[in-house]
Short mmCIF file of C-alpha atoms and ligand atoms in Angstrom, two decimals:
data_model
loop_
_atom_site.label_atom_id
_atom_site.label_comp_id
_atom_site.label_asym_id
_atom_site.label_seq_id
_atom_site.Cartn_x
_atom_site.Cartn_y
_atom_site.Cartn_z
CA MET A 302 -0.12 -0.40 0.44
CA LYS A 303 2.97 1.96 0.56
CA LYS A 304 4.29 4.42 -2.02
CA THR A 305 8.04 2.60 -2.90
CA ALA A 306 10.70 5.48 -3.65
CA LEU A 307 11.17 3.86 -6.83
CA ALA A 308 8.13 4.95 -8.30
CA LEU A 309 7.96 8.39 -7.16
CA PRO A 310 9.52 10.51 -9.88
CA VAL A 311 7.88 8.84 -12.23
CA LEU A 312 4.57 9.87 -10.42
CA ALA A 313 5.24 12.58 -9.89
CA LEU A 314 6.00 13.91 -13.33
CA MET A 315 2.87 11.60 -14.75
CA SER A 316 0.50 14.06 -11.99
CA LEU A 317 2.19 17.35 -14.04
CA LEU A 318 0.91 15.99 -16.95
CA SER A 319 -2.48 15.03 -16.32
CA ASN A 320 -5.51 15.70 -14.50
CA THR A 321 -6.22 12.00 -14.15
CA VAL A 322 -6.62 10.42 -10.71
CA ILE A 323 -2.46 8.84 -10.12
CA ALA A 324 -3.30 5.37 -7.98
CA SER A 325 -0.42 5.75 -5.96
CA ASP A 326 -1.18 9.27 -4.03
CA GLU A 327 -3.74 7.52 -1.10
CA VAL A 328 -4.17 8.29 2.20
CA ASN A 329 -4.67 4.95 4.59
CA LEU A 330 -6.89 4.65 7.06
CA TYR A 331 -8.05 2.61 10.01
CA SER A 332 -11.31 3.09 11.52
CA ALA A 333 -13.30 1.53 15.01
CA ARG A 334 -16.11 2.79 12.76
CA GLN A 335 -17.65 0.38 10.45
CA GLU A 336 -17.39 0.66 6.81
CA ALA A 337 -20.99 2.35 6.23
CA LEU A 338 -20.49 4.87 8.62
CA ILE A 339 -17.65 6.32 6.86
CA LEU A 340 -16.92 5.18 2.90
CA PRO A 341 -19.48 7.57 1.24
CA LEU A 342 -17.20 10.37 2.91
CA LEU A 343 -14.13 8.63 1.62
CA VAL A 344 -15.75 8.28 -1.41
CA ASN A 345 -16.48 11.56 -2.01
CA PHE A 346 -12.77 12.55 -0.89
CA THR A 347 -11.62 10.58 -3.61
CA LYS A 348 -13.40 12.19 -6.49
CA GLU A 349 -12.74 16.19 -5.07
CA THR A 350 -9.26 15.36 -4.33
CA GLY A 351 -8.09 12.70 -6.70
CA VAL A 352 -6.09 10.96 -2.88
CA MET A 353 -7.40 7.23 -2.60
CA VAL A 354 -9.18 5.78 0.53
CA ASN A 355 -7.58 2.33 1.29
CA LEU A 356 -10.16 1.71 4.36
CA ILE A 357 -9.33 -1.24 7.09
CA THR A 358 -12.00 -1.71 9.74
CA GLY A 359 -12.20 -3.17 13.28
CA SER A 360 -12.17 -3.11 16.88
CA ASP A 361 -10.97 0.06 18.58
CA ASP A 362 -9.16 -2.00 20.84
CA GLN A 363 -7.91 -4.13 17.99
CA LEU A 364 -6.96 -0.95 15.87
CA LEU A 365 -5.07 0.02 18.30
CA ARG A 366 -2.54 -2.99 19.06
CA ARG A 367 -2.71 -3.32 15.81
CA LEU A 368 -0.58 0.05 15.38
CA GLN A 369 1.66 -0.73 18.74
CA VAL A 370 2.86 -4.09 16.82
CA GLU A 371 3.32 -2.65 13.59
CA GLY A 372 5.02 0.66 14.57
CA ASP A 373 7.14 2.27 11.88
CA ALA A 374 6.38 -0.22 9.81
CA SER A 375 2.11 0.31 9.64
CA PRO A 376 1.17 1.05 6.59
CA ALA A 377 -1.63 3.41 8.59
CA ASP A 378 -2.18 7.10 8.22
CA LEU A 379 -5.15 7.91 10.36
CA PHE A 380 -6.96 6.10 13.00
CA ILE A 381 -10.48 6.87 13.83
CA THR A 382 -11.17 5.63 16.43
CA VAL A 383 -14.50 6.47 19.41
CA ASP A 384 -14.42 8.23 23.14
CA ALA A 385 -11.55 10.84 23.92
CA GLY A 386 -10.46 8.49 26.84
CA ARG A 387 -9.16 5.89 23.57
CA LEU A 388 -7.83 8.70 21.86
CA HIS A 389 -5.73 9.50 24.66
CA ARG A 390 -4.78 6.08 24.93
CA ALA A 391 -3.39 6.07 20.97
CA LYS A 392 -1.33 9.04 21.91
CA GLU A 393 0.06 7.68 25.28
CA ALA A 394 1.42 4.41 22.82
CA GLY A 395 2.98 6.59 20.31
CA VAL A 396 1.61 5.99 17.28
CA LEU A 397 0.09 9.77 16.94
CA GLN A 398 1.51 12.58 16.25
CA PRO A 399 0.66 16.71 16.14
CA ILE A 400 -0.09 18.53 13.46
CA GLU A 401 -0.56 22.00 11.39
CA SER A 402 -4.00 22.76 10.32
CA ASP A 403 -5.45 26.18 10.26
CA VAL A 404 -8.67 24.95 8.95
CA LEU A 405 -8.77 22.26 12.11
CA THR A 406 -7.30 25.10 15.19
CA GLU A 407 -10.61 27.37 13.62
CA LYS A 408 -12.68 24.41 12.99
CA VAL A 409 -12.27 22.25 15.65
CA PRO A 410 -13.39 23.86 19.42
CA SER A 411 -10.46 23.94 21.28
CA ASN A 412 -12.33 21.33 24.28
CA LEU A 413 -12.90 18.65 20.99
CA LYS A 414 -9.12 18.06 20.13
CA ASN A 415 -6.08 17.60 22.18
CA VAL A 416 -4.09 20.38 23.46
CA ASP A 417 -1.14 19.51 21.27
CA ASN A 418 -2.77 18.90 17.99
CA TYR A 419 -2.86 14.53 18.28
CA TRP A 420 -6.51 14.43 17.69
CA TYR A 421 -8.74 16.20 16.54
CA SER A 422 -13.14 15.61 17.46
CA LEU A 423 -15.63 14.27 14.33
CA SER A 424 -18.68 14.08 16.23
CA GLN A 425 -19.73 14.23 19.49
CA ARG A 426 -22.02 12.22 21.62
CA ALA A 427 -24.07 13.26 25.18
CA ARG A 428 -24.05 11.10 28.04
CA VAL A 429 -27.30 11.81 29.60
CA ILE A 430 -30.20 11.18 31.89
CA PHE A 431 -33.02 8.95 30.09
CA TYR A 432 -35.82 8.00 32.41
CA ALA A 433 -39.16 6.15 32.32
CA LYS A 434 -41.71 8.44 31.54
CA ASP A 435 -45.00 7.05 33.15
CA ARG A 436 -42.76 6.43 36.58
CA VAL A 437 -40.32 9.71 36.83
CA THR A 438 -41.21 13.23 35.71
CA PRO A 439 -38.51 15.87 34.96
CA GLU A 440 -38.86 17.89 37.63
CA GLU A 441 -37.25 15.43 39.38
CA LEU A 442 -34.19 15.04 37.85
CA SER A 443 -31.05 17.80 37.88
CA THR A 444 -27.35 16.73 37.90
CA TYR A 445 -25.24 13.96 37.83
CA GLU A 446 -24.34 14.40 41.38
CA ASP A 447 -28.17 14.17 42.17
CA LEU A 448 -28.47 10.48 40.95
CA ALA A 449 -26.21 9.80 43.90
CA ASP A 450 -29.31 10.73 46.24
CA PRO A 451 -31.21 8.07 47.75
CA LYS A 452 -34.24 8.83 46.35
CA TRP A 453 -33.09 6.96 43.46
CA LYS A 454 -31.97 3.49 45.55
CA GLY A 455 -33.30 0.55 43.09
CA ARG A 456 -33.98 2.73 40.61
CA LEU A 457 -31.40 3.17 38.32
CA CYS A 458 -29.96 0.88 35.70
CA ILE A 459 -26.20 1.61 34.10
CA ARG A 460 -23.84 0.07 31.87
CA SER A 461 -20.46 -2.26 33.44
CA SER A 462 -17.21 0.38 34.97
CA GLY A 463 -14.82 -1.91 32.24
CA ASN A 464 -16.83 0.33 29.74
CA ILE A 465 -14.85 3.56 28.91
CA TYR A 466 -17.83 5.71 29.02
CA ASN A 467 -18.82 5.85 32.37
CA GLN A 468 -14.44 6.04 33.27
CA SER A 469 -14.52 9.03 31.07
CA LEU A 470 -17.51 10.44 32.84
CA VAL A 471 -15.95 9.68 36.35
CA GLY A 472 -13.10 11.74 34.27
CA SER A 473 -15.05 14.23 34.29
CA MET A 474 -16.87 13.67 37.84
CA LEU A 475 -12.92 14.35 38.88
CA GLU A 476 -12.72 17.99 37.29
CA ALA A 477 -16.19 19.62 38.99
CA ALA A 478 -15.20 18.22 42.66
CA ASP A 479 -12.54 16.38 44.64
CA GLU A 480 -11.82 13.17 44.76
CA ALA A 481 -13.20 13.16 48.87
CA HIS A 482 -16.27 14.28 47.02
CA THR A 483 -16.49 12.32 43.93
CA GLN A 484 -15.64 8.88 45.46
CA GLU A 485 -18.68 9.76 48.00
CA TRP A 486 -20.82 10.31 44.76
CA LEU A 487 -19.46 6.79 42.96
CA ASN A 488 -20.21 5.12 46.43
CA GLY A 489 -23.64 6.49 46.37
CA LEU A 490 -24.59 5.82 42.73
CA VAL A 491 -23.93 2.38 42.77
CA LYS A 492 -26.01 1.64 46.14
CA ASN A 493 -28.80 3.39 43.95
CA PHE A 494 -28.89 0.57 41.24
CA ALA A 495 -31.30 -2.07 40.20
CA ARG A 496 -29.55 -4.67 39.55
CA PRO A 497 -25.67 -6.21 39.10
CA PRO A 498 -24.39 -3.92 35.43
CA VAL A 499 -24.83 -5.48 32.57
CA GLY A 500 -25.09 -4.80 28.56
CA GLY A 501 -24.33 -2.55 26.70
CA ASP A 502 -26.05 1.24 26.91
CA THR A 503 -29.05 0.18 24.34
CA ASP A 504 -30.27 -2.61 26.79
CA GLN A 505 -30.26 -0.37 30.00
CA LEU A 506 -32.47 1.95 27.54
CA LYS A 507 -35.01 -1.56 27.53
CA ALA A 508 -34.50 -2.08 30.98
CA VAL A 509 -36.04 1.20 31.54
CA ALA A 510 -38.98 0.67 29.60
CA ALA A 511 -39.10 -2.61 30.18
CA GLY A 512 -40.04 -1.36 34.36
CA GLU A 513 -36.41 -2.93 35.61
CA CYS A 514 -35.53 0.39 36.82
CA ASP A 515 -36.32 4.05 36.02
CA ILE A 516 -33.46 6.17 35.06
CA THR A 517 -30.61 4.94 32.99
CA VAL A 518 -27.37 7.43 31.87
CA ALA A 519 -26.61 6.32 28.23
CA ASN A 520 -24.97 8.20 25.13
CA THR A 521 -27.67 9.97 23.09
CA TYR A 522 -26.93 7.88 19.62
CA TYR A 523 -28.23 4.99 21.15
CA PHE A 524 -31.66 6.65 21.93
CA GLY A 525 -31.19 7.94 18.55
CA ARG A 526 -30.99 4.84 16.65
CA LEU A 527 -33.89 3.53 18.37
CA VAL A 528 -35.88 6.66 17.33
CA ASN A 529 -35.00 5.48 13.51
CA SER A 530 -35.99 1.82 14.14
CA LYS A 531 -37.75 0.37 11.39
CA LYS A 532 -38.56 -1.55 14.13
CA ALA A 533 -41.79 -1.17 16.24
CA GLU A 534 -40.81 -2.84 19.30
CA SER A 535 -37.57 -0.14 19.29
CA GLN A 536 -40.03 2.54 18.76
CA ALA A 537 -42.05 1.33 21.31
CA VAL A 538 -38.80 1.75 24.24
CA ALA A 539 -37.78 5.21 23.11
CA GLU A 540 -41.91 6.44 23.16
CA LYS A 541 -41.67 5.37 26.72
CA LEU A 542 -38.46 7.18 27.56
CA GLY A 543 -37.79 10.79 28.38
CA VAL A 544 -34.48 12.89 27.55
CA PHE A 545 -33.10 14.54 30.21
CA TRP A 546 -30.28 16.99 30.37
CA PRO A 547 -28.14 16.97 32.92
CA ASN A 548 -26.52 20.37 34.57
CA GLN A 549 -28.32 22.75 32.75
CA GLY A 550 -28.52 25.25 35.83
CA LYS A 551 -27.23 28.49 35.52
CA GLY A 552 -23.72 28.57 36.44
CA ASP A 553 -23.76 24.78 35.64
CA ARG A 554 -21.14 23.27 33.94
CA GLY A 555 -23.72 21.35 31.08
CA ALA A 556 -23.99 17.78 30.21
CA HIS A 557 -20.96 15.44 29.76
CA VAL A 558 -20.33 15.23 25.72
CA ASN A 559 -17.54 12.71 24.29
CA VAL A 560 -16.43 12.27 20.70
CA SER A 561 -15.61 10.03 18.13
CA GLY A 562 -12.14 11.47 16.96
CA ILE A 563 -9.48 10.89 14.34
CA GLY A 564 -5.57 11.75 14.27
CA VAL A 565 -2.29 11.31 12.40
CA THR A 566 0.02 8.03 13.09
CA ALA A 567 3.36 8.29 14.32
CA SER A 568 4.08 5.85 10.76
CA SER A 569 2.67 8.17 8.29
CA GLU A 570 4.10 8.42 4.81
CA ASN A 571 1.20 10.30 3.53
CA LYS A 572 1.12 13.08 6.47
CA GLU A 573 -0.17 15.48 3.53
CA ASN A 574 -2.80 14.07 2.42
CA ALA A 575 -4.35 13.01 5.88
CA ILE A 576 -4.20 16.28 6.94
CA LYS A 577 -6.33 16.85 3.92
CA LEU A 578 -8.79 14.18 4.75
CA ILE A 579 -8.85 15.22 8.52
CA GLU A 580 -10.24 18.32 6.95
CA PHE A 581 -12.45 16.93 4.39
CA LEU A 582 -14.13 15.04 7.44
CA LEU A 583 -15.00 18.74 8.84
CA SER A 584 -16.59 20.34 6.18
CA ASP A 585 -20.02 21.80 6.02
CA LYS A 586 -21.15 19.15 3.99
CA SER A 587 -19.37 16.51 5.44
CA GLN A 588 -19.92 17.04 8.82
CA THR A 589 -23.68 17.16 7.88
CA TRP A 590 -23.73 13.63 7.06
CA TYR A 591 -21.77 12.02 9.55
CA ALA A 592 -23.73 13.63 12.49
CA GLU A 593 -26.90 12.29 10.68
CA ILE A 594 -25.62 8.75 9.88
CA ASN A 595 -24.46 8.36 13.49
CA ASN A 596 -27.38 9.83 15.20
CA GLU A 597 -24.44 12.15 16.96
CA TYR A 598 -24.64 15.93 17.33
CA PRO A 599 -21.83 17.85 14.87
CA VAL A 600 -18.46 19.32 15.90
CA VAL A 601 -18.83 22.25 13.36
CA ASN A 602 -20.29 24.99 14.65
CA GLY A 603 -23.74 26.00 12.82
CA ILE A 604 -24.60 22.35 11.79
CA SER A 605 -27.93 21.16 12.38
CA PRO A 606 -27.81 18.21 14.41
CA PRO A 607 -29.14 14.63 13.35
CA SER A 608 -32.96 13.99 12.97
CA SER A 609 -33.77 11.45 14.86
CA LEU A 610 -32.55 14.32 18.09
CA ALA A 611 -33.06 17.20 16.75
CA GLN A 612 -36.66 17.18 18.68
CA TYR A 613 -35.36 16.69 21.64
CA GLY A 614 -33.71 20.80 21.85
CA GLU A 615 -30.64 22.14 22.38
CA PHE A 616 -29.29 21.48 25.25
CA LYS A 617 -25.78 23.41 27.05
CA SER A 618 -22.29 21.08 27.27
CA ASP A 619 -19.58 21.07 29.43
CA GLN A 620 -16.60 22.68 27.47
CA LEU A 621 -14.43 20.82 29.64
CA ASN A 622 -11.12 19.65 27.55
CA LEU A 623 -11.63 16.49 26.49
CA THR A 624 -7.79 15.50 27.16
CA LYS A 625 -8.50 15.90 30.46
CA LEU A 626 -10.96 12.12 29.82
CA GLY A 627 -7.87 10.52 29.19
CA GLU A 628 -5.68 12.23 32.44
CA ASN A 629 -8.47 11.21 34.60
CA ASN A 630 -9.24 7.95 33.27
CA ARG A 631 -6.63 6.09 35.61
CA ARG A 632 -7.73 7.49 38.70
CA ALA A 633 -11.45 6.90 37.97
CA VAL A 634 -10.67 3.43 37.55
CA GLU A 635 -9.86 3.05 40.32
CA MET A 636 -11.87 4.91 42.48
CA MET A 637 -15.42 2.82 40.59
CA ASP A 638 -13.57 -0.08 41.85
CA ILE A 639 -13.29 1.48 45.45
CA ALA A 640 -16.81 2.04 45.12
CA GLY A 641 -17.90 -2.06 44.02
CA TRP A 642 -18.90 -0.41 40.34
CA LYS A 643 -18.57 -4.00 39.43
FE1 LIG B 212 -21.39 3.24 21.35
#
């Protein structure tokens, strides 16, 4: 997949002589997002720029391991994954490199990128409260902090502490309060569990709809998928649930958000094309499409939210720099363990 040194001069000359697509003008992308959720954008990128994109998909952890094992010999130029905690892991593992781009500096809000430009967000998701509309009123809900109140005893479903989304949420709580208060909150939260953590976010949403518990905390796109689903049973789940945006009060920090993001690999030999592709993914057109198909919120200001979530209104999001979520991850996991969050 790599350009050979021998082939370069010939191809460079050809590109001067013709406007046709040069097959080896390429960029190699490792993506933890499924092919269907990214490929149409890559096809458009090739049409517009003539740069071919070679796409390899896999699970988040598998692709990161692959980048680490391949090291300098990795053909990858770009890595897409989800959750700032995972992007931080990739940076710490040494598989990413910082880049300079005025376009990206302008388009990506500073809290949604790595402080040293190792990664940039492509989309946002909020991790918020969902409640059973027939058993809970929005007036009873307020903040993440309040979920530890004994009034919720036996009423909260949430997935395991092994999941990075919850680790990142706790990482954000560690920025909002000191360790002692965060531990106290965690201890109270775990006491309110309706059942030992089991399943993913969608399973928690279904459990609330089925009456196993009254509230949960889940990422917005899982709810958006249920809303958009063609299956009557999924639509029925969504209809039973209310969305509550936490910590919206005056002076409060807002709802916890996380991202999908992208970084240029340390081994990249097509760095210029790699940056060009990131810039393309942050164009208005790409942002609109990517947010819609993933049921996520765009990163670039002024782009509409996905149709599945637009009806639930606007909300204030926590402006915490997401680099902090990665930095706080280890401590968050230790504290969840102390609280007995399985
Ligand atoms: Fe997810």
